mmCIF file of C-alpha atoms in Angstrom:
data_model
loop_
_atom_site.group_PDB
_atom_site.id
_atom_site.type_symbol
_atom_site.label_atom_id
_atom_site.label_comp_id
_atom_site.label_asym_id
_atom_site.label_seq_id
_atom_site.Cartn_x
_atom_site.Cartn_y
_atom_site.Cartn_z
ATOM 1 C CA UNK A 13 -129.072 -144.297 -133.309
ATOM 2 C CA UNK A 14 -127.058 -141.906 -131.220
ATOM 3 C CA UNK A 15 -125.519 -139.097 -134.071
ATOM 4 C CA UNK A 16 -123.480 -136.084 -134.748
ATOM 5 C CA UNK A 17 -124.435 -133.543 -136.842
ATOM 6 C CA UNK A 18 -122.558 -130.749 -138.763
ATOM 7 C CA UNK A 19 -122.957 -128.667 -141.948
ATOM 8 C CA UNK A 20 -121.311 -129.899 -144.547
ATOM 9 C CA UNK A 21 -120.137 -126.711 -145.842
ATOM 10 C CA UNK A 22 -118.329 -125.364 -147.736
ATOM 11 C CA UNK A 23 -117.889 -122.457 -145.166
ATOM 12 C CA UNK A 24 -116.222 -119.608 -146.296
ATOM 13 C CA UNK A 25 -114.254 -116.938 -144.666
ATOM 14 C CA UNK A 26 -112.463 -113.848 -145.600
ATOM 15 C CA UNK A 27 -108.684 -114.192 -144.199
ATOM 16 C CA UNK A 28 -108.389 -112.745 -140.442
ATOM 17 C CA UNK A 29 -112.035 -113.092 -139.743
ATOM 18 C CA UNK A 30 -113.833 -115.699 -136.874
ATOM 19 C CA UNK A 31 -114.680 -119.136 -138.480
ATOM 20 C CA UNK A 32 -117.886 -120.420 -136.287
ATOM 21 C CA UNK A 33 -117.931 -124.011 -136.869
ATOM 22 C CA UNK A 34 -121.166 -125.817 -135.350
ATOM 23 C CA UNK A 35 -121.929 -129.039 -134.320
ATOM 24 C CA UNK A 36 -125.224 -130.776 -132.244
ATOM 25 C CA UNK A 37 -125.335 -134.359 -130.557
ATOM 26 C CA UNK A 38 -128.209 -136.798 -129.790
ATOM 27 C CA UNK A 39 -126.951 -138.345 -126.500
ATOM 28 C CA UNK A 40 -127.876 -136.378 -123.767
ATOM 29 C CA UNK A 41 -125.242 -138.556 -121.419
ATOM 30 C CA UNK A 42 -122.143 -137.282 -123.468
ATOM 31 C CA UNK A 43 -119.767 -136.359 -121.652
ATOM 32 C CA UNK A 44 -116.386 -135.594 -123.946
ATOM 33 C CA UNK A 45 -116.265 -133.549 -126.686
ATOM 34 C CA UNK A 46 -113.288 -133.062 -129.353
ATOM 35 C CA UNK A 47 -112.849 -131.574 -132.816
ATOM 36 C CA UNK A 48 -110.421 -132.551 -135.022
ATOM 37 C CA UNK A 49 -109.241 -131.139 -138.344
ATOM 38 C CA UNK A 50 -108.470 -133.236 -141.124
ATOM 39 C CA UNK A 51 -106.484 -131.619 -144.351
ATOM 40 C CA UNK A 52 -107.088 -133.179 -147.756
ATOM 41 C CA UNK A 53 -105.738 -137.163 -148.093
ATOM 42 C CA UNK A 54 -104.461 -136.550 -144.292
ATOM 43 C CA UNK A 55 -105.506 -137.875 -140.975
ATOM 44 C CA UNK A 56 -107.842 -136.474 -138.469
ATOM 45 C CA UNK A 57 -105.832 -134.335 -135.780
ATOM 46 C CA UNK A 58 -106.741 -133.356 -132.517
ATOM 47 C CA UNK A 59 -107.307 -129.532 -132.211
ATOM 48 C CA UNK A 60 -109.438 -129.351 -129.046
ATOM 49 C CA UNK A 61 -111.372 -131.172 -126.459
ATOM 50 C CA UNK A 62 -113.730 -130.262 -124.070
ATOM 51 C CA UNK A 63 -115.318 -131.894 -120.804
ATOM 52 C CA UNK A 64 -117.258 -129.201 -118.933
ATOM 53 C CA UNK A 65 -120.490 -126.150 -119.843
ATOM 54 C CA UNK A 66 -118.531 -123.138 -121.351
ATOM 55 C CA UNK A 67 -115.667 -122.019 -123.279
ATOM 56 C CA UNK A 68 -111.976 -123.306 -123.411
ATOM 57 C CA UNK A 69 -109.500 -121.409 -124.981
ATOM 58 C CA UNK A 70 -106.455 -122.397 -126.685
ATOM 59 C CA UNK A 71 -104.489 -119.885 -128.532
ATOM 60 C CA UNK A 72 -106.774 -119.099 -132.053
ATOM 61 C CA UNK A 73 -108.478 -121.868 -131.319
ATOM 62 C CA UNK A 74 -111.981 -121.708 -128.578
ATOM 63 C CA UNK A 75 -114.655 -124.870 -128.082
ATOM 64 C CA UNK A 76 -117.785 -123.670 -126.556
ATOM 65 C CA UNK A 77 -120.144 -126.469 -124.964
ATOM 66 C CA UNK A 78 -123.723 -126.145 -124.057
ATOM 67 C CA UNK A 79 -125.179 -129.712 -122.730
ATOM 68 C CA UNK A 80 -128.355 -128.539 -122.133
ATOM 69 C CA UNK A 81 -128.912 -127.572 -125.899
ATOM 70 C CA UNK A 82 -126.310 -130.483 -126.649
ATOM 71 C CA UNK A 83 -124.149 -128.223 -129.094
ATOM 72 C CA UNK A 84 -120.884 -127.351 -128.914
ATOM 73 C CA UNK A 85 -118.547 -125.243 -131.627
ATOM 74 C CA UNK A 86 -115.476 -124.334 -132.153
ATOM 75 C CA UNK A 87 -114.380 -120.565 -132.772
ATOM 76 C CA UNK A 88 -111.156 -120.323 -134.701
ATOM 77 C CA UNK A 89 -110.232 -116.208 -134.317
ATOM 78 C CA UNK A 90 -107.839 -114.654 -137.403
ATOM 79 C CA UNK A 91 -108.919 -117.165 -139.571
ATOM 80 C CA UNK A 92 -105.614 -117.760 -142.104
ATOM 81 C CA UNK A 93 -105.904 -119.676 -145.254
ATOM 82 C CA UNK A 94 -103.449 -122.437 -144.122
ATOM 83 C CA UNK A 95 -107.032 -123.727 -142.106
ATOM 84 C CA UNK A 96 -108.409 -124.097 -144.863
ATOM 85 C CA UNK A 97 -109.812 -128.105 -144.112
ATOM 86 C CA UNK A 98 -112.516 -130.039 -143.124
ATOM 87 C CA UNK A 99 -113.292 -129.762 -139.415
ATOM 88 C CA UNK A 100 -114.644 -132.806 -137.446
ATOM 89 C CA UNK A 101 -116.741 -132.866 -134.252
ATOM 90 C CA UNK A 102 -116.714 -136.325 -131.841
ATOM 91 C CA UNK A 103 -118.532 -136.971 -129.206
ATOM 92 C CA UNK A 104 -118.351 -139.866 -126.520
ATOM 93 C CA UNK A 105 -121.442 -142.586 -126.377
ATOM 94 C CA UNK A 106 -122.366 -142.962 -122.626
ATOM 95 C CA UNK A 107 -120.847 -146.038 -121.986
ATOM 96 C CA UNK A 108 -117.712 -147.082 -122.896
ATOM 97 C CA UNK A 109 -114.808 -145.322 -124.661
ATOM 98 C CA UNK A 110 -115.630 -144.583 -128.288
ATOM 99 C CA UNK A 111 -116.689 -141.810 -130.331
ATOM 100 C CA UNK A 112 -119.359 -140.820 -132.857
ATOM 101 C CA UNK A 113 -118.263 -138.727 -135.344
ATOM 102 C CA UNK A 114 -119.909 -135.820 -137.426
ATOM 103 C CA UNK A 115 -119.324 -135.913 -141.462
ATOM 104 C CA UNK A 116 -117.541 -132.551 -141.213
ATOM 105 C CA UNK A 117 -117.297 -129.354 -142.044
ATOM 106 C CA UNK A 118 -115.389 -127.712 -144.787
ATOM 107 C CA UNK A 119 -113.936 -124.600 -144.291
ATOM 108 C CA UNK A 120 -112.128 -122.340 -146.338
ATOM 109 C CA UNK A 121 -110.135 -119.394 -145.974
ATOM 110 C CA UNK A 122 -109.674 -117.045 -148.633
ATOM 111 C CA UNK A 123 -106.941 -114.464 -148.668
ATOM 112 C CA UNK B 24 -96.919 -137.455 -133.799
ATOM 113 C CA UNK B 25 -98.198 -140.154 -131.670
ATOM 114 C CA UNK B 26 -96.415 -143.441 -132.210
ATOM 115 C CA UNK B 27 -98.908 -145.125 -134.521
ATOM 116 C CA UNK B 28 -97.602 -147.099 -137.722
ATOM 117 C CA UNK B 29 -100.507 -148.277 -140.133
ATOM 118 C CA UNK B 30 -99.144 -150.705 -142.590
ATOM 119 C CA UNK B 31 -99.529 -151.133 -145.456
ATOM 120 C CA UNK B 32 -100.178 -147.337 -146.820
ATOM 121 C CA UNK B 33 -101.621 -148.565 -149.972
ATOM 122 C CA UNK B 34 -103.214 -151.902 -151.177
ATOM 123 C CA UNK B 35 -105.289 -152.442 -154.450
ATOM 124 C CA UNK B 36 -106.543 -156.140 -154.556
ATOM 125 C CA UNK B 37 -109.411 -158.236 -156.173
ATOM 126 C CA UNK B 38 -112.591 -159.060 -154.855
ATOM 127 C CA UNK B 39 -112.829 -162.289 -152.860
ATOM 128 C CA UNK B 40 -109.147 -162.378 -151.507
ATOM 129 C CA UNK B 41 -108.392 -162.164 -148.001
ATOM 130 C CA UNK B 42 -106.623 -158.727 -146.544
ATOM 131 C CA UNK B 43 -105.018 -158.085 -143.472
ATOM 132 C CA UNK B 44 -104.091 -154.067 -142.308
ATOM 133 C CA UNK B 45 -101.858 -153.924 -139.138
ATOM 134 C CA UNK B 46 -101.881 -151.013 -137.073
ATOM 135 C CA UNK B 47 -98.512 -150.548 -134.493
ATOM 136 C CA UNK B 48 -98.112 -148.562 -131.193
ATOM 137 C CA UNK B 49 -95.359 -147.346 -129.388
ATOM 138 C CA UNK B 50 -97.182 -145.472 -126.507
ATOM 139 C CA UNK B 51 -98.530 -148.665 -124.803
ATOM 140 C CA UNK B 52 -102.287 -146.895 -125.071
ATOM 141 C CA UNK B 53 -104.664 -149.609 -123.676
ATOM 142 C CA UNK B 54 -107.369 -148.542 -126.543
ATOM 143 C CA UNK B 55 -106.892 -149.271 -130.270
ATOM 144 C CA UNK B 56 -109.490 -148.514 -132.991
ATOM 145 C CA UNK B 57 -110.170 -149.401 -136.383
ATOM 146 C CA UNK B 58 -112.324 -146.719 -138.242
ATOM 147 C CA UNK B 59 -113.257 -146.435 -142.465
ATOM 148 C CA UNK B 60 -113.889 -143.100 -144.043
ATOM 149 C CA UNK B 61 -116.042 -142.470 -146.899
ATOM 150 C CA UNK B 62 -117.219 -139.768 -148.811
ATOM 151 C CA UNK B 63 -120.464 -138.098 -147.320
ATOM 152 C CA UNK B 64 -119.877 -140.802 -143.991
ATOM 153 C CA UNK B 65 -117.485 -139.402 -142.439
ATOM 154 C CA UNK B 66 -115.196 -141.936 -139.403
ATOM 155 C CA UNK B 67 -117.392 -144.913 -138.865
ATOM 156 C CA UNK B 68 -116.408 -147.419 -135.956
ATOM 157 C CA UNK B 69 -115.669 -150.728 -137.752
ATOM 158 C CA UNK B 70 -113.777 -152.250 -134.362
ATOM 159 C CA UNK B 71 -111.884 -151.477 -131.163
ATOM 160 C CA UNK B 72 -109.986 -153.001 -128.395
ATOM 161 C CA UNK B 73 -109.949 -152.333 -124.787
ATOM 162 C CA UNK B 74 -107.029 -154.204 -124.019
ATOM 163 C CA UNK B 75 -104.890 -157.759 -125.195
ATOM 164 C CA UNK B 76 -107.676 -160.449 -126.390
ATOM 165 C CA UNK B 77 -110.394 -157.824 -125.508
ATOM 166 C CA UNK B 78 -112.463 -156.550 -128.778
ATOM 167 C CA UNK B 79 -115.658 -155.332 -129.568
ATOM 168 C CA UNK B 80 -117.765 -154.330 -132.357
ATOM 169 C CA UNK B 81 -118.482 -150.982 -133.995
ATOM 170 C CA UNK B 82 -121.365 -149.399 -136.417
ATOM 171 C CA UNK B 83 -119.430 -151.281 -139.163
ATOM 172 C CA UNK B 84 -118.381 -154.695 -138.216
ATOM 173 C CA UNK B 85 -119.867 -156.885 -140.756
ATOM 174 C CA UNK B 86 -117.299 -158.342 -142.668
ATOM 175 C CA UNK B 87 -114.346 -157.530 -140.535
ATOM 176 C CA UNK B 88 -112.466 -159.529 -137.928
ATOM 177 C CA UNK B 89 -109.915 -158.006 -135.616
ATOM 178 C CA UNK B 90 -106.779 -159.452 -133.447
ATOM 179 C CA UNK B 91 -105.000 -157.996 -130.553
ATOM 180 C CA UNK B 92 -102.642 -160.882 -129.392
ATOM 181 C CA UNK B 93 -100.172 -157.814 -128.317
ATOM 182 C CA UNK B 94 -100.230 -154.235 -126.516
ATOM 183 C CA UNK B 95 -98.727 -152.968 -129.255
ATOM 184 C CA UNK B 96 -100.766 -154.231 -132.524
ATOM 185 C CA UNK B 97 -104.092 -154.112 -133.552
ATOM 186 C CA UNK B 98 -104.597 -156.354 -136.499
ATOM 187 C CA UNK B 99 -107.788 -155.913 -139.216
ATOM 188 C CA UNK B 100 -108.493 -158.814 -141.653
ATOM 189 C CA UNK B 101 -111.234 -158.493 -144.518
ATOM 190 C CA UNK B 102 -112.031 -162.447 -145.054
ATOM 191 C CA UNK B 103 -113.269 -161.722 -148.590
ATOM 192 C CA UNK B 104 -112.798 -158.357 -149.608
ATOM 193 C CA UNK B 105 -115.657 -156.530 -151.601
ATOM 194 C CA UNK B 106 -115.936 -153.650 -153.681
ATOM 195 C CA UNK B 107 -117.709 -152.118 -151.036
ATOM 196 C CA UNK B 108 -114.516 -151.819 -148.652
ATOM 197 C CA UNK B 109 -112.777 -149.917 -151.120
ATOM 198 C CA UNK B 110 -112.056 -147.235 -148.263
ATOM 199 C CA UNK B 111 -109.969 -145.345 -146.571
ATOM 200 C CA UNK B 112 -109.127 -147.193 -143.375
ATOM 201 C CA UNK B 113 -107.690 -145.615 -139.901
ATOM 202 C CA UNK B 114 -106.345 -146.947 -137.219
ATOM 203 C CA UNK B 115 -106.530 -145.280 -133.797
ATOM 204 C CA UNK B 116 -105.002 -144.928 -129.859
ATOM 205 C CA UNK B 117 -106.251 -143.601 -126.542
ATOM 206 C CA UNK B 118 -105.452 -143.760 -123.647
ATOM 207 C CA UNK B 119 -108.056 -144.652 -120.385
ATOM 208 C CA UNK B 120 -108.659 -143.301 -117.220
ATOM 209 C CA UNK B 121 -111.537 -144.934 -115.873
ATOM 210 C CA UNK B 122 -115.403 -143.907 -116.067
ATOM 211 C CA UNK B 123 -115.933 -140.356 -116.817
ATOM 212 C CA UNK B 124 -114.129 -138.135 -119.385
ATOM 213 C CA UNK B 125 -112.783 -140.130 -122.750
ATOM 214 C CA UNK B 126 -109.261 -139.504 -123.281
ATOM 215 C CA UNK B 127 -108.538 -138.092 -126.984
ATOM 216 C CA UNK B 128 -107.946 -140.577 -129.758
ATOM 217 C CA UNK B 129 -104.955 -139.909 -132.019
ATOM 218 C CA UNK B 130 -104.857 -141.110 -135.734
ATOM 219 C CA UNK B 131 -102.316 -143.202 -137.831
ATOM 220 C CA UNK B 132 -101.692 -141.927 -141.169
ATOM 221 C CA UNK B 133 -104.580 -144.202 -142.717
ATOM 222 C CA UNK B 134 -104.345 -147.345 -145.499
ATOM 223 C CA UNK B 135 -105.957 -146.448 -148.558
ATOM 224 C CA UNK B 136 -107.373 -149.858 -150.059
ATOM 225 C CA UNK B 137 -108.875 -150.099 -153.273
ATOM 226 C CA UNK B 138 -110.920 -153.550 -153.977
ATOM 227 C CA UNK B 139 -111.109 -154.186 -158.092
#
């Protein structure tokens, strides 16, 4: 059974502070990585996706992978209260184009 | 937003009766997905499609069918609906590139069903 596993949170962050929002996979052949975030009664939306070892940066938002310890996170810097949601990782199965996805993390932002 | 249209939005029906959801794209993505989320499960695969006439199964699949006679539409039926398909039910698009990377999926705005 390949998996995805986060916290489950609730995790909480004063406003303006670095959310650190973890996530570790099973399937050592993964090879795509994306996190969504999904508000209350919404849909999932893409925030970030990542292919390669290291950090990517896009503007608050930074996904660090590490395939060698198979964990990858997402870093969201001046945290404000409006991302406040539940945070999703994916990751790819070997073969084939679908996605595994974690249960999610909440995360709250309190002003 | 990415051109998906999940139809209907809402559907409360009794057990035993047949249910179709359709799910409609505009961006001609060659993938289409069908996932259910639950409480404490998080997106589970029921379905996907690779292309017109191509499907395959997910994690979820029993009890399901699927349809793709068109690019465009990506059709889930429930034969007999249970109470344990009560769900939330998303339908998905990505584009492919070939072997390697996964291309992001992007999310219609989900049917909530509720099975009495």
């Amino acid at each position: 059974q390949k998996e995805v596993e986060q916290n489950s949170g609730p995790l909480s962050v004063p406003e303006g502070a670095i959310a650190s929002l973890n996530c570790t996979y099973s399937d050592r052949g993964s090879q795509s990585f994306f996190w969504y975030r999904q508000y209350s009664g919404k849909s999932p939306e893409l925030i970030m996706f990542i292919y390669s070892n290291g950090d990517k940066e896009d503007g608050r938002f930074t996904a660090q992978l590490n395939k060698a310890s198979q964990y990858v996170s997402l870093l969201i810097r001046d945290s404000q209260p409006s991302d406040s949601a539940t945070y999703l990782c994916a990751v790819n199965m070997e073969y084939g184009n679908k996605l595994v996805f974690g249960a999610g993390t909440i995360l709250r932002v309190k002003s | 937003d990415a051109g998906i249209t999940q139809s209907p939005r809402h559907k409360v029906t009794e057990t035993g009766t047949p249910v179709t959801l359709r799910c409609h794209q505009t961006e001609n993505h060659r993938y289409m997905y069908w996932y259910r989320q639950d409480p404490g499960h998080g997106l589970r695969l029921i379905h996907y499609s690779y292309g017109v006439k191509d499907t395959d199964k997910g994690e979820v699949s029993d009890g399901y069918s699927v349809s793709r006679s068109k690019t465009e539409d990506f059709l889930l039926t429930l034969e007999s609906a249970t109470s344990s398909q009560t769900s939330v039910y998303f339908c998905a698009i990505s584009e492919s590139r070939g072997q390697g990377a996964n291309q992001p999926q992007h999310f219609g705005d989900g049917t909530r069903l509720s099975i009495l």
